Amino acid sequence: SVPRCYLNKQLATVRVLKGDPAELSCTVSKDNVAGTWFKDGLKLTSMDGVVFEKKGLVHKLIINKAEDIHAGKYRFEGGDVKTEASIFVEDPPQVDKVLLRNLTSVPTVAKAGEGLKLRIPFEGRGPIRATWLKDRMELGDDTRIRVDKTDTCTTLSISSCNRRDCGDYKVRLKNDSGVLDINLKLVVIDKPQSPAGPIKIVESSANNIMIQWKPPKDDGGKPVQRYLVERQQVGRNDWETLGETPRSCTSFTTSKVEEEMSYYFRVRAVNAEGVSDALESGEVKAAGKASPGAPDPPEIISASRDTITISWKAPRKTGTSQIMGYIVQKRKKGTVTWLPVTNVPVKDKKLKVTSLKKGVQYEFRVAAVNAAGTGQPSDPSEPAFARDPTKSPGQVQDLKVSSSDSTSVTLTWNKPEVQDGNDVKGYEVEMRPYNSLNWTKCFTLPAESTSCRVQGLQAKQKLFLRVRALGDSGPGEASELEACAGAAAPVVSPRLLIDDTVKSFLVIKAGNPIRVKIPFEGSPELVVSWLKDGLPLPSRAVVSTKDGSTQLLLRAAEFTDSGTYTVELGDGLGRKETFSFQIQITDIPQPPGAIRLEENVPNTVTVTWDPSASEQWEKNLYYTVLKRESQKGLWHVLGDLIYNNKFTFTRVVPGRDYYFRVVAKNDLGASDPSETVQPWRIWKTKAEFRVKAPKYRGVNQNQPPRFLVPLKPHVVVTGSECHMSCAVGGHPRPKITWYKDNRDLSRDPNYFCTNDFGVCSLVVLGVTKQDEGEYMVEASNEVGRAFSKAFLAIKGNS
């Protein structure tokens, strides 16, 4: 007997982008098999863009450029073999590559006050949903901003741009084949803000006035080119232009002044877009004859219970005449009123101030006097108490080494004995190497601290350490000891101790803290670094590393904290270990928008609603639809795990009132519901009584069933509806039966079947992965029967 032909390789289902080539191929065991190709049950002899090829045992169907017409179920038959597979043509949203490159690589620039239109044409299988976002929030229409969309383009219109419109924008195009995100940057340029104030008077003399200001906080998106300086004499209305300074210079000196005359000054910033508003000064008076400048603050020489002795130096600017003396003033610390110390100027540069109150803190200032008058006073001196000198604190007690390792030594001690007038204000810690006589200061500690750790030592290094108590009158006598760092720890390769307590994926509610603690081991001392998405952590993040563990802390999670975090452990010798984990920031969803009800199919109701605002940041968001049949009845779930914004309820009883509710859900919980206010009702139809005239039975018109329009394959997204339809002819009227994988669907409530004048439809409600498979419709009457098949593919929600 002749051996049978069999398949070495079957056809495999192919998913292809529209416009790309596609290929189906199978391999048989005999070379002399001719083979025939079928599409959707019909024999293919020729088809636009399709080539049939046979090379030895391999049979191929080649599509040079896939189009929607090429989608369907294909079958190869040859000899004793038969194999089937489907071609799905994906058509996600697309934008012209040149336009896309121009939008994303170069910022869009607009001028303040002018209108802007950003139009983005797109292609792809409809319907395409277009969304504009700024700073992660969806843009809606307002008095200035409008978002328009047609079937082929989306447009953002801003009637009058301002600087607040600057930022990063995202255009999201989405259909059942995929998502396209376009990131673009908008820059709005304007004249600068006024320079930052106040205007500071650096110098005011009989000959010169020098003013100073700060650059504007907002340069309008264009660098400041220069500053314009103007002046107005007090009592006049006109402003006089004094000159301008380059952008790098924020001060100006004018010599066009008259003695004893007062002026106002104003400064404007200039960039390529225009001139800013003015920053104005207060009244500035030009001095008369040159009086002395301000001396440095006085210094405290000594103090007792009712006297304080101060000294000072002559001012650097003495004016146009010789200094005749100094005015000395005092005030109690915390007050604002300065009181004269003497009735006449002091000729010396030292003064003993008497008649002070014991225990009160005083400040002093001096001003030089010459023929032109009294100059500017000095800044206040350091505050000083009127009290007798205090004693230095005593030695610290019980100084000892409490612990040490290969790189550090820890010291502890007790406070000195406290006597009247020798209060401890702090401590000073010093060290010197074993082979040196020079002491180096390590720390100055507050009075509460009685321990410290000296770090940065070498293994087994010997050194001397000493500690002094500090008081108002200076340091006390030092306590000293000899110390030695420990031996070097054995070298242990860095290793992150990852166990079941360290998760690789964390879902955190917005506003809650993020706290991740990772233990590790290794020596010598290790270096720990953290990254987010390959970049340094945000400034809000706090990292603490101690005692063999490192912790990341963010006190209040924000949506921008989502991303990939990496902790890297290194020993400085080139050995490293890393661990990465994902953090997803989410929150309980916001409620869906308004609900709309429509009767698209008789005796059904299609519930549609506006999406929850949380769809912008929540990938795992879905919806639950509920109904009740009176205003106070119980709610019952109609559909769950719905990933689009539409649901069809088929078991509607005419004449009964229905109320519907939609809730958005994610891993954290459910939103507040969105509900219908008015009841929904399908009115009962009145029965009609008809008298049919008898038909004349003439020639036998019986015809077997035949499919005028066959079933077509479908690709739908999980949670959406699928409508499959075909057209059937025949007489008597054929009976229609639907099957899935050879299972009769007539009594399955999850499927809704209709037959209107030969147009047969099957509605699959809220499809899931279990609905994927081969569907067949059978048409039968007394004369014969006919079949049509198609494959339903389910695609996960994107």
PDB file of N, CA and C in Angstrom, residues 74 88 184 315 482 540 575 616 744:
ATOM      1  N   TYR A  74      -7.241  30.727   7.897  1.00  0.00           N
ATOM      2  CA  TYR A  74      -6.714  30.077   6.702  1.00  0.00           C
ATOM      3  C   TYR A  74      -6.587  28.571   6.948  1.00  0.00           C
ATOM      4  N   PHE A  88      -4.049  37.601  12.299  1.00  0.00           N
ATOM      5  CA  PHE A  88      -4.648  38.781  12.925  1.00  0.00           C
ATOM      6  C   PHE A  88      -3.831  39.996  12.510  1.00  0.00           C
ATOM      7  N   LEU A 184       6.040  65.597  24.699  1.00  0.00           N
ATOM      8  CA  LEU A 184       6.531  66.836  24.102  1.00  0.00           C
ATOM      9  C   LEU A 184       6.636  67.920  25.179  1.00  0.00           C
ATOM     10  N   PRO A 315      37.299 103.629  61.848  1.00  0.00           N
ATOM     11  CA  PRO A 315      36.688 103.155  60.600  1.00  0.00           C
ATOM     12  C   PRO A 315      37.669 103.261  59.437  1.00  0.00           C
ATOM     13  N   GLU A 482      45.782  56.798  76.511  1.00  0.00           N
ATOM     14  CA  GLU A 482      46.355  56.145  75.325  1.00  0.00           C
ATOM     15  C   GLU A 482      45.354  55.123  74.818  1.00  0.00           C
ATOM     16  N   ARG A 540      13.649  64.166  48.751  1.00  0.00           N
ATOM     17  CA  ARG A 540      12.809  63.800  49.892  1.00  0.00           C
ATOM     18  C   ARG A 540      13.226  62.472  50.508  1.00  0.00           C
ATOM     19  N   ARG A 575      34.584  44.929  44.098  1.00  0.00           N
ATOM     20  CA  ARG A 575      33.550  43.914  44.245  1.00  0.00           C
ATOM     21  C   ARG A 575      32.231  44.586  44.609  1.00  0.00           C
ATOM     22  N   GLN A 616      -5.705  57.530  34.540  1.00  0.00           N
ATOM     23  CA  GLN A 616      -4.455  58.163  34.086  1.00  0.00           C
ATOM     24  C   GLN A 616      -3.253  57.564  34.771  1.00  0.00           C
ATOM     25  N   ASP A 744     -23.330  23.599  22.009  1.00  0.00           N
ATOM     26  CA  ASP A 744     -24.532  24.370  21.678  1.00  0.00           C
ATOM     27  C   ASP A 744     -24.676  25.532  22.659  1.00  0.00           C
TER      28      ASP A 744
END
